[in-house]
Coordinates of C-alpha atoms and ligand atoms in Angstrom, one line a residue:
Chain A
M1 CA -3.0 54.1 1.6
Q2 CA 0.7 54.5 1.7
G3 CA 3.1 53.6 4.7
I4 CA 2.5 50.6 7.1
G5 CA -0.6 50.0 9.5
L6 CA -1.3 47.4 11.9
S7 CA -4.3 45.2 12.6
A8 CA -5.0 43.1 15.8
K9 CA -7.4 40.2 15.4
D10 CA -9.1 38.6 18.3
L11 CA -6.2 39.6 20.7
S12 CA -6.4 38.1 24.3
V13 CA -4.2 38.8 27.0
S14 CA -4.1 37.2 30.4
Y15 CA -2.0 37.5 33.5
G16 CA -1.8 33.9 35.0
D17 CA -5.5 32.8 34.4
R18 CA -6.8 36.4 34.9
P19 CA -7.8 37.8 31.5
A20 CA -7.1 41.6 31.0
V21 CA -7.7 41.9 27.2
K22 CA -10.6 39.9 25.6
K23 CA -10.6 39.5 21.9
V24 CA -9.9 42.8 20.7
S25 CA -10.0 43.6 17.1
L26 CA -8.6 46.8 15.9
D27 CA -7.4 48.2 12.6
F28 CA -4.9 51.0 12.7
A29 CA -4.2 53.0 9.7
P30 CA -0.9 54.3 8.5
K31 CA -0.1 58.1 9.1
Q32 CA -2.9 58.4 11.4
V33 CA -3.2 58.9 15.1
T34 CA -5.4 56.4 17.1
A35 CA -6.3 57.2 20.6
L36 CA -7.1 54.4 23.1
I37 CA -9.1 55.6 26.1
G38 CA -11.0 53.9 29.0
P39 CA -11.2 53.9 32.7
S40 CA -8.1 52.8 34.9
G41 CA -7.2 49.0 34.7
C42 CA -9.2 48.4 31.6
G43 CA -6.2 47.0 29.9
K44 CA -5.0 49.7 27.5
S45 CA -1.3 49.4 28.4
T46 CA -1.5 45.5 28.3
F47 CA -3.1 45.9 25.0
L48 CA -0.4 48.4 23.6
R49 CA 2.3 46.5 25.0
S50 CA 1.3 43.2 23.1
L51 CA 1.7 45.0 20.0
N52 CA 5.5 45.3 20.2
R53 CA 5.6 42.0 22.1
M54 CA 6.8 43.7 25.3
N55 CA 4.4 41.4 27.1
D56 CA 7.0 38.5 26.5
L57 CA 8.8 39.9 29.2
I58 CA 6.5 39.4 31.7
P59 CA 6.7 35.7 33.1
N60 CA 3.0 34.6 33.3
C61 CA 1.5 36.6 30.6
T62 CA -0.1 35.0 27.5
V63 CA -0.9 36.8 24.6
T64 CA -3.3 34.9 22.0
G65 CA -4.7 36.0 18.8
E66 CA -3.1 37.5 15.7
I67 CA -1.4 40.8 15.0
W68 CA -0.7 41.6 11.3
I69 CA 1.8 44.0 9.7
R70 CA 1.6 43.7 6.0
D71 CA 1.1 40.2 5.5
Q72 CA 3.0 38.9 8.7
N73 CA 1.4 37.8 11.8
I74 CA 3.9 39.2 14.3
N75 CA 2.3 37.4 17.2
S76 CA 3.6 34.1 16.0
P77 CA 6.3 32.3 17.8
A78 CA 8.5 32.4 14.5
T79 CA 8.8 36.3 14.6
D80 CA 12.1 37.8 15.3
V81 CA 11.1 39.9 18.2
V82 CA 14.1 41.9 18.4
S83 CA 14.0 43.2 14.7
L84 CA 10.1 43.6 15.2
R85 CA 10.7 46.1 18.0
Q86 CA 12.8 48.2 15.8
K87 CA 9.9 48.6 13.7
I88 CA 7.7 49.3 16.4
G89 CA 8.7 52.0 18.8
M90 CA 7.4 52.8 22.3
V91 CA 7.2 55.6 24.5
W92 CA 6.2 55.2 28.1
Q93 CA 4.4 57.6 30.8
R94 CA 7.6 58.2 32.9
P95 CA 10.6 59.4 30.4
N96 CA 13.3 56.8 30.8
P97 CA 16.2 58.2 29.4
F98 CA 19.5 56.0 29.7
H99 CA 22.2 57.3 32.1
K100 CA 24.3 58.5 29.1
S101 CA 24.7 61.6 27.1
I102 CA 22.1 62.9 25.0
Y103 CA 23.9 61.7 22.0
E104 CA 24.8 58.2 23.1
N105 CA 20.8 58.0 23.9
I106 CA 19.8 58.3 20.3
A107 CA 22.7 56.7 18.8
F108 CA 21.9 53.7 21.2
G109 CA 19.5 51.8 18.8
P110 CA 20.9 52.5 15.3
R111 CA 24.5 51.5 16.7
Y112 CA 23.0 47.9 17.2
H113 CA 21.3 47.8 14.0
G114 CA 24.7 48.2 12.2
V115 CA 25.3 52.1 11.8
K116 CA 28.9 52.3 12.8
K117 CA 30.1 55.3 10.9
K118 CA 30.4 58.6 13.0
K119 CA 29.0 60.4 10.2
E120 CA 25.9 58.6 9.8
L121 CA 25.4 58.2 13.4
D122 CA 25.8 62.3 13.5
E123 CA 23.2 62.7 10.9
I124 CA 20.6 60.4 12.4
V125 CA 21.2 62.0 15.9
E126 CA 20.5 65.3 14.3
E127 CA 17.5 64.0 12.1
S128 CA 15.8 62.4 15.0
L129 CA 16.3 65.2 17.4
T130 CA 14.8 67.8 14.8
K131 CA 12.0 65.6 14.3
A132 CA 11.4 65.4 17.8
A133 CA 11.5 69.3 18.3
L134 CA 14.6 68.9 20.5
W135 CA 17.4 69.9 18.1
E136 CA 17.6 73.6 18.7
E137 CA 17.6 73.0 22.7
T138 CA 20.1 70.6 22.8
K139 CA 22.5 71.0 19.7
D140 CA 25.1 72.6 22.0
R141 CA 25.3 70.1 24.7
L142 CA 24.8 66.9 22.9
H143 CA 27.6 65.3 25.0
N144 CA 26.1 66.2 28.4
S145 CA 24.1 63.7 30.4
A146 CA 20.4 63.2 29.4
L147 CA 19.2 63.3 33.0
A148 CA 20.1 66.8 33.1
L149 CA 17.1 67.6 30.7
S150 CA 13.7 68.7 32.1
G151 CA 11.0 66.2 32.2
G152 CA 9.4 67.3 29.1
Q153 CA 12.8 67.4 27.1
Q154 CA 13.3 64.0 28.6
Q155 CA 10.2 62.8 27.1
R156 CA 11.0 64.2 23.7
L157 CA 14.4 62.6 23.9
C158 CA 12.8 59.3 24.2
I159 CA 10.5 59.9 21.2
A160 CA 13.6 61.0 19.3
R161 CA 15.4 57.7 20.6
S162 CA 12.4 55.6 19.0
I163 CA 12.5 57.6 15.9
A164 CA 16.3 56.9 15.4
V165 CA 15.6 53.1 14.6
K166 CA 13.2 54.4 11.8
P167 CA 10.1 52.5 13.0
D168 CA 6.8 52.4 11.1
I169 CA 4.6 52.6 14.0
I170 CA 4.8 54.5 17.6
L171 CA 3.2 53.3 20.6
M172 CA 2.7 55.9 23.4
D173 CA 1.4 55.1 26.8
E174 CA 0.1 58.1 28.5
P175 CA 3.0 60.1 27.1
A176 CA 2.3 63.4 28.7
S177 CA 0.6 62.7 31.9
A178 CA 3.5 63.1 33.8
L179 CA 4.3 66.4 32.2
D180 CA 3.4 70.4 32.6
P181 CA 1.0 71.9 30.2
V182 CA 3.5 73.6 28.2
S183 CA 5.4 70.4 27.8
T184 CA 2.2 68.6 27.0
A185 CA 1.3 71.1 24.3
K186 CA 4.7 70.5 23.0
I187 CA 4.3 66.7 22.8
E188 CA 0.8 67.0 21.3
E189 CA 2.3 69.3 18.3
L190 CA 4.9 66.8 18.1
I191 CA 2.5 64.1 17.6
S192 CA 0.5 65.9 14.9
E193 CA 3.7 66.4 13.2
L194 CA 4.9 62.8 13.3
K195 CA 1.7 61.3 12.2
R196 CA 2.7 62.6 8.5
E197 CA 5.2 59.7 8.7
Y198 CA 4.1 57.0 11.3
C199 CA 1.3 55.1 12.4
I200 CA 0.8 56.3 16.0
I201 CA -1.2 54.5 18.7
I202 CA -1.6 56.7 22.1
V203 CA -3.2 55.8 25.3
T204 CA -4.5 58.8 27.2
H205 CA -6.7 59.7 30.2
N206 CA -7.0 63.2 28.8
M207 CA -10.3 63.4 26.7
H208 CA -9.2 66.8 25.2
Q209 CA -5.9 65.4 24.3
A210 CA -7.5 62.4 22.5
A211 CA -9.9 64.9 20.6
R212 CA -7.1 67.0 19.8
V213 CA -4.5 64.6 18.3
S214 CA -6.1 61.9 17.0
E215 CA -8.3 60.7 13.9
K216 CA -9.8 57.6 15.4
T217 CA -10.7 56.6 19.1
A218 CA -11.3 53.2 20.7
F219 CA -12.9 53.1 23.9
F220 CA -12.0 50.3 26.2
L221 CA -14.1 48.9 29.0
M222 CA -13.1 45.8 31.1
G223 CA -10.6 44.4 28.6
E224 CA -13.1 44.7 25.6
V225 CA -13.5 47.4 22.9
M226 CA -16.8 49.1 23.4
E227 CA -16.7 51.3 20.2
Y228 CA -14.1 52.0 17.8
D229 CA -14.8 55.1 15.4
S230 CA -13.6 58.3 14.1
T231 CA -12.9 60.7 17.1
N232 CA -15.4 63.0 16.1
N233 CA -18.2 60.4 16.3
I234 CA -16.8 59.2 19.5
F235 CA -17.1 62.5 21.0
T236 CA -20.0 64.0 19.5
N237 CA -22.2 61.2 18.8
P238 CA -21.3 58.0 20.7
Q239 CA -23.4 54.8 19.8
R240 CA -23.1 53.3 23.3
A241 CA -24.4 54.6 26.4
E242 CA -21.1 53.4 28.4
T243 CA -19.0 55.5 25.9
S244 CA -21.0 58.6 26.5
D245 CA -20.9 57.9 30.2
Y246 CA -17.3 57.8 30.2
I247 CA -16.5 60.8 27.7
T248 CA -18.7 63.1 29.8
G249 CA -17.2 61.8 33.1
R250 CA -20.1 60.0 34.5
F251 CA -17.7 57.3 35.5
G252 CA -14.1 56.0 35.3
Chain B
M1 CA -9.5 70.7 81.6
S2 CA -7.4 70.4 78.5
Q3 CA -5.0 73.0 79.6
S4 CA -4.2 71.3 82.9
L5 CA -3.9 68.0 81.0
D6 CA -1.2 69.8 78.6
R7 CA 0.6 71.2 81.5
Q8 CA 1.0 67.7 83.5
K9 CA 2.0 66.3 80.2
A10 CA 4.6 68.8 79.2
K11 CA 7.1 68.1 81.8
P12 CA 7.3 64.3 81.2
H13 CA 7.6 64.5 77.6
L14 CA 10.5 67.3 78.0
A15 CA 12.3 65.2 80.4
E16 CA 12.0 62.3 77.9
E17 CA 13.1 64.2 75.2
W18 CA 16.4 65.3 77.3
V19 CA 17.0 61.8 78.6
G20 CA 16.7 60.3 75.1
K21 CA 19.3 63.1 73.8
I22 CA 21.8 62.5 76.5
Y23 CA 21.5 58.9 76.1
T24 CA 22.4 59.2 72.2
F25 CA 24.9 61.6 72.8
L26 CA 26.6 59.6 75.4
C27 CA 26.6 56.3 73.0
I28 CA 28.1 58.4 70.3
L29 CA 30.8 59.8 72.8
F30 CA 31.4 56.4 73.7
L31 CA 32.0 55.2 70.2
I32 CA 34.1 58.1 69.0
T33 CA 36.3 57.9 71.9
T34 CA 36.7 54.3 71.4
I35 CA 37.6 54.7 67.7
F36 CA 40.1 57.5 68.4
S37 CA 41.8 55.8 71.0
I38 CA 42.2 52.7 68.7
V39 CA 43.7 54.7 66.0
Y40 CA 45.8 56.7 68.3
F41 CA 47.0 53.5 70.2
V42 CA 47.9 51.9 66.8
A43 CA 49.5 55.1 65.5
S44 CA 51.6 56.0 68.5
K45 CA 52.7 52.3 68.8
G46 CA 53.5 52.1 64.9
L47 CA 55.1 55.5 64.8
S48 CA 57.4 54.8 67.6
T49 CA 59.3 52.3 65.4
F50 CA 60.5 55.3 63.5
I51 CA 60.4 57.9 66.1
V52 CA 62.0 55.9 69.2
N53 CA 64.0 53.2 67.3
H54 CA 64.9 55.4 64.5
V55 CA 63.9 52.9 61.5
N56 CA 63.8 54.6 58.1
V57 CA 60.2 54.8 56.7
I58 CA 61.3 54.2 53.4
D59 CA 63.6 51.1 54.6
L60 CA 60.6 49.8 56.2
L61 CA 58.1 50.4 52.9
T62 CA 60.7 49.2 50.6
G63 CA 63.0 46.5 52.4
L64 CA 63.1 43.2 51.3
K65 CA 64.3 41.5 54.3
W66 CA 62.5 41.1 57.6
L67 CA 64.7 39.8 60.1
P68 CA 63.8 41.2 63.6
D69 CA 66.3 39.0 65.7
G70 CA 69.0 39.5 63.0
E71 CA 72.5 41.2 63.4
P72 CA 71.7 44.1 62.7
A73 CA 67.8 43.6 62.7
L74 CA 66.2 44.2 59.5
F75 CA 62.7 45.2 59.1
G76 CA 61.6 45.4 55.3
A77 CA 58.0 44.9 55.0
L78 CA 57.9 45.0 51.3
P79 CA 57.1 41.3 51.1
F80 CA 54.1 41.5 53.4
I81 CA 52.8 44.5 51.8
F82 CA 53.3 42.8 48.5
G83 CA 51.7 39.5 49.8
S84 CA 48.6 41.6 50.9
F85 CA 47.9 43.4 48.0
S86 CA 48.7 40.6 45.5
T87 CA 46.4 38.1 47.4
S88 CA 43.4 40.4 47.9
I89 CA 43.5 41.8 44.3
L90 CA 43.8 38.3 43.0
A91 CA 41.0 37.2 45.0
A92 CA 38.7 40.2 43.6
C93 CA 39.5 39.4 40.1
L94 CA 38.5 35.9 40.5
A95 CA 35.3 36.7 42.6
A96 CA 34.2 39.8 40.7
P97 CA 33.1 38.4 37.4
L98 CA 31.8 35.2 39.4
G99 CA 29.7 37.6 41.9
F100 CA 28.6 39.6 39.1
C101 CA 27.4 36.7 37.0
A102 CA 25.6 35.3 40.0
A103 CA 23.8 38.5 40.4
V104 CA 22.8 38.7 36.8
F105 CA 21.5 35.2 37.0
M106 CA 19.3 35.9 40.4
V107 CA 18.1 39.3 39.0
E108 CA 17.6 39.0 35.3
I109 CA 17.8 35.4 34.2
S110 CA 16.1 33.3 36.9
P111 CA 14.8 35.5 39.7
K112 CA 12.5 32.6 41.3
F113 CA 15.3 30.1 41.6
G114 CA 17.7 32.6 42.3
R115 CA 15.9 34.2 45.2
K116 CA 14.7 30.9 46.7
Y117 CA 18.1 29.1 46.4
L118 CA 21.0 30.9 45.3
Q119 CA 20.6 33.8 47.7
P120 CA 20.3 31.9 50.9
V121 CA 23.4 29.7 49.8
I122 CA 25.3 32.8 49.2
E123 CA 24.4 34.3 52.5
L124 CA 25.4 31.0 54.3
L125 CA 28.9 31.5 52.5
A126 CA 29.3 34.8 54.4
G127 CA 28.5 33.2 58.0
I128 CA 30.9 30.5 57.6
P129 CA 33.8 31.2 60.0
S130 CA 37.3 32.0 58.4
V131 CA 39.0 29.1 60.3
V132 CA 36.6 26.7 58.4
Y133 CA 37.7 28.3 55.0
G134 CA 41.2 28.0 56.0
F135 CA 40.9 24.3 56.8
V136 CA 39.1 23.6 53.7
G137 CA 41.7 25.4 51.8
L138 CA 44.6 23.6 53.5
S139 CA 43.2 20.3 53.1
V140 CA 41.6 20.6 49.6
I141 CA 43.1 23.4 47.3
V142 CA 46.8 23.3 48.7
P143 CA 47.0 19.3 47.9
F144 CA 45.5 20.1 44.6
F145 CA 47.8 22.9 43.6
R146 CA 50.8 20.7 44.9
D147 CA 49.9 17.9 42.6
V148 CA 48.8 20.3 39.6
F149 CA 51.5 22.9 39.7
P150 CA 55.1 22.8 40.8
G151 CA 55.9 23.7 44.3
Q152 CA 54.2 22.9 47.6
G153 CA 50.7 24.2 46.9
I154 CA 50.8 26.7 49.4
G155 CA 51.1 30.4 48.4
I156 CA 49.6 33.3 46.8
A157 CA 47.5 31.6 44.5
A158 CA 46.1 29.4 47.4
G159 CA 45.5 32.3 49.5
A160 CA 43.8 34.2 46.9
L161 CA 41.3 31.3 46.0
V162 CA 40.3 31.2 49.5
L163 CA 40.0 34.6 50.0
S164 CA 37.9 34.7 46.6
I165 CA 35.4 32.4 47.9
M166 CA 35.2 34.6 51.4
I167 CA 34.7 37.7 49.6
L168 CA 32.0 36.5 47.1
P169 CA 29.2 36.9 49.1
T170 CA 29.9 40.7 49.7
I171 CA 30.5 41.3 46.1
T172 CA 27.5 39.2 44.8
T173 CA 25.1 41.0 47.5
I174 CA 26.1 44.3 46.6
A175 CA 25.5 43.5 42.9
T176 CA 22.3 41.8 43.3
D177 CA 20.9 45.0 45.1
A178 CA 22.3 47.4 42.7
L179 CA 20.7 45.3 39.8
A180 CA 17.5 44.9 41.7
A181 CA 17.4 48.8 42.1
L182 CA 17.8 49.4 38.5
P183 CA 14.7 51.3 37.3
K184 CA 12.5 49.0 35.5
G185 CA 11.9 51.4 32.6
L186 CA 15.6 51.6 31.7
K187 CA 15.7 47.9 30.6
E188 CA 12.3 48.2 28.8
G189 CA 13.5 51.0 27.1
S190 CA 16.4 49.2 25.9
Y191 CA 14.4 46.2 24.8
A192 CA 11.8 48.3 23.1
L193 CA 14.6 49.8 20.5
G194 CA 15.3 46.0 19.6
S195 CA 18.1 45.2 21.9
T196 CA 18.5 41.7 22.9
R197 CA 18.9 40.8 26.5
W198 CA 22.7 40.6 26.3
Q199 CA 23.0 43.8 24.5
T200 CA 20.8 45.2 27.3
I201 CA 22.8 43.6 30.2
Y202 CA 26.0 44.7 28.5
R203 CA 25.3 48.3 27.4
I204 CA 22.6 49.5 30.0
V205 CA 22.6 47.5 33.0
L206 CA 26.2 47.3 33.5
P207 CA 27.4 50.7 32.9
T208 CA 24.6 52.1 35.0
T209 CA 25.3 50.1 38.0
L210 CA 29.0 50.2 37.7
P211 CA 29.7 52.5 40.5
A212 CA 27.8 50.2 42.6
L213 CA 29.5 47.1 41.6
M214 CA 33.0 48.7 42.0
T215 CA 31.8 49.6 45.5
G216 CA 31.3 45.7 46.0
I217 CA 34.8 44.8 44.7
V218 CA 36.4 47.6 46.9
L219 CA 34.4 46.2 49.9
G220 CA 35.7 42.7 49.1
I221 CA 39.1 43.7 48.7
A222 CA 39.2 45.6 51.9
R223 CA 37.8 42.4 53.5
A224 CA 40.3 40.4 51.9
F225 CA 43.0 42.5 52.9
G226 CA 42.1 42.5 56.6
E227 CA 41.5 38.7 56.8
A228 CA 44.4 36.8 58.6
L229 CA 43.6 33.7 59.8
A230 CA 42.3 31.8 56.6
V231 CA 45.3 33.2 54.6
Q232 CA 47.9 32.4 57.2
M233 CA 46.8 28.7 57.0
V234 CA 47.4 28.3 53.3
I235 CA 50.0 30.9 52.1
G236 CA 53.2 29.4 54.0
N237 CA 54.3 32.8 55.8
A238 CA 57.7 32.7 54.3
P239 CA 58.7 36.3 54.6
H240 CA 59.9 37.1 51.2
I241 CA 58.4 38.0 47.8
P242 CA 57.7 34.7 46.1
R243 CA 59.1 34.0 42.7
S244 CA 55.6 32.2 41.5
L245 CA 52.0 32.3 42.7
F246 CA 52.9 28.6 44.2
E247 CA 55.8 29.4 46.4
S248 CA 55.4 30.3 50.3
A249 CA 54.6 34.0 51.0
S250 CA 53.2 36.1 53.8
T251 CA 50.9 39.0 54.1
L252 CA 50.8 41.9 56.6
T253 CA 48.0 40.1 58.7
S254 CA 49.7 36.8 58.7
A255 CA 52.9 38.2 59.8
I256 CA 51.3 40.2 62.8
T257 CA 49.3 37.0 64.0
L258 CA 52.4 34.8 63.7
S259 CA 54.7 37.0 65.5
M260 CA 52.6 39.0 67.9
G261 CA 53.2 36.4 70.5
N262 CA 56.6 35.9 70.3
T263 CA 57.9 39.7 70.9
A264 CA 58.0 41.5 74.1
M265 CA 55.7 44.8 74.5
G266 CA 57.6 47.9 73.9
S267 CA 60.6 46.1 72.1
L268 CA 61.8 47.0 68.6
A269 CA 60.2 43.8 67.2
N270 CA 57.0 44.6 68.7
N271 CA 56.9 48.0 67.5
A272 CA 57.7 47.0 64.0
L273 CA 54.6 44.6 64.2
W274 CA 52.6 47.7 65.1
S275 CA 53.7 49.7 62.2
L276 CA 52.3 46.7 59.9
A277 CA 49.2 47.2 61.8
L278 CA 49.3 51.0 61.0
I279 CA 49.9 50.0 57.5
L280 CA 46.7 48.0 57.4
M281 CA 44.6 50.8 59.1
L282 CA 45.9 53.2 56.7
M283 CA 45.0 50.9 53.6
T284 CA 41.7 50.4 55.2
F285 CA 41.0 54.1 55.3
V286 CA 42.0 54.3 51.8
F287 CA 39.4 51.7 51.0
V288 CA 36.6 53.5 52.7
F289 CA 37.4 56.7 50.8
I290 CA 37.1 54.8 47.7
V291 CA 33.8 53.4 48.6
R292 CA 32.6 56.9 49.6
F293 CA 33.7 58.4 46.5
L294 CA 32.1 55.5 44.3
E295 CA 28.6 55.8 46.3
G296 CA 28.6 59.5 45.7
R297 CA 29.0 58.7 41.9
S298 CA 26.5 56.1 41.9
K299 CA 23.6 58.4 42.9
L300 CA 23.7 60.4 39.5
Ligands
ATP1 N1 2.5 42.8 35.3 C1 1.2 42.5 35.6 N2 0.7 41.4 36.1 C2 -0.4 41.1 36.6 N3 -1.4 41.8 36.3 C3 -1.5 42.8 35.5 C4 0.0 43.2 35.3 N4 -0.1 44.6 34.4 C5 -1.5 44.6 34.5 N5 -2.3 43.6 35.1 C6 -3.8 43.7 35.3 O1 -4.3 43.9 33.9 C7 -5.3 44.7 34.0 C8 -5.3 45.9 33.0 O2 -4.1 46.4 33.4 P1 -3.4 47.8 32.4 O3 -2.3 48.1 32.8 O4 -3.5 47.3 30.9 O5 -4.6 48.9 32.5 P2 -4.8 50.2 31.9 O6 -6.1 50.4 30.9 O7 -3.5 50.5 31.2 O8 -4.9 51.1 33.3 P3 -4.3 52.6 33.5 O9 -5.1 53.5 32.8 O10 -4.3 52.9 35.1 O11 -2.7 52.6 33.0 C9 -5.4 45.3 35.4 O12 -6.4 44.7 35.9 C10 -4.0 45.0 36.0 O13 -4.3 44.9 37.4
MG2 MG1 -1.8 52.2 31.6

């Protein structure tokens, strides 16, 4: 298949000596959406943050195991974390636009990766905002503060911001859980659009959302992957009792 | 039963309310009266130089000679005004980068060490009496400057250096609070786009906290502007504009503390000192307004 995916092998994460993720092995295909579901505290965010080495920023957090992109293990100390993070974008639950203009929010990443010409930056800004379905709403006020946007618009801005550095993979941690239903629908639509180009891994607590947007679903429980299969199978024909208990709402 | 209880309790509660209200009101009244009396007192004394003694305001603000006992008496306060501004602004220029770097170190680079050792030390600096600073300045900085630079070692440079250490805690503490209050998501967002730590500090942390950092600097300048004792001990107190940073000079505060005891209440010389005090007070108001303005901006 074309494009770039990612695979984790025996990935374990612990905070101090408390394990949060235990020997997780998962393959993520390119141009597909994979949903991570599971009860609160089961290590979904921790796992996701390991994939772009954001856990490096947490002092006592240790990540062991391998993460392969093409033929490179990015979880090795030799990896250039800064250029890795360009290749793997991330979107959080709470939109976190910089206290700058809409334009500057998008141009922030590319500018550091060597794009200096105004014309090129303009193009990147337009292209990224268009892909994030935000261009029409913001093209007349690109130089206004990003903080004046609504929550849903801010979240799409954050998605546009991560697209602007041309990643292969986008990680999303509950990207719609702080948004109203209309904004949520827009984000979901956007995800379906973006998967034509990117490998997307999304954490969600919304079963319907997982079912709507993803091709594959992994069910996490207590730091382990209980079940990993096509979304369709997980929701209609789960192999494990825990999975079916969780998706039918019996616990979690 | 419950009704009777209510009625019995209602009265004391109401009384309590009123006592509290009256008490707080009286305190506020006292405070406001005090502040207004001080302002009125300084203003009336300071202005009588111009109104009663007919000294020209412009002459006072721009005159270069301060000779209260001269024939004719001259009241040019520009050397003092210059001294005050140059020492405090120079002090802020020295202390701001230091304070900001210390804050970045404490919050971003080594929070554990910073919180545990650096913060208490800096808070300690704030508690040292100004006479001690002046004394240290006089016995360490002044001799050092005397050896290294031409001149007596006293002057604007020595004053500014002493002041910069005195205002360091103010600037550092405010910068630390501002950095610590920065939403965590902003920094993560920057890192996730592939920025390095320094790019993040320079392009995200600094601009976002800039109004708060400026607040710290202005408060530092205000403190330096009003400091009298420590400066007076190291600046030399010659009433003229110095030609170098290492030549004796004066500030508004040092001029007041040095001559206040030697003038008779109500005399022209005394009134002229009150005019200096008035200038100090007005400048403090200006600083407060600037801080207010910056705080409004930092809320975003
Ligand atoms: N910075 C941290 N320091 C220490 N422990 C942490 C940290 N972050 C998470 N943990 C712990 O790791 C475990 C997994 O947390 P994680 O945030 O990955 O769960 P999650 O599946 O994302 O939960 P939720 O659905 O509530 O977001 C939890 O027990 C949590 O307490
Ligand atoms: Mg989470």
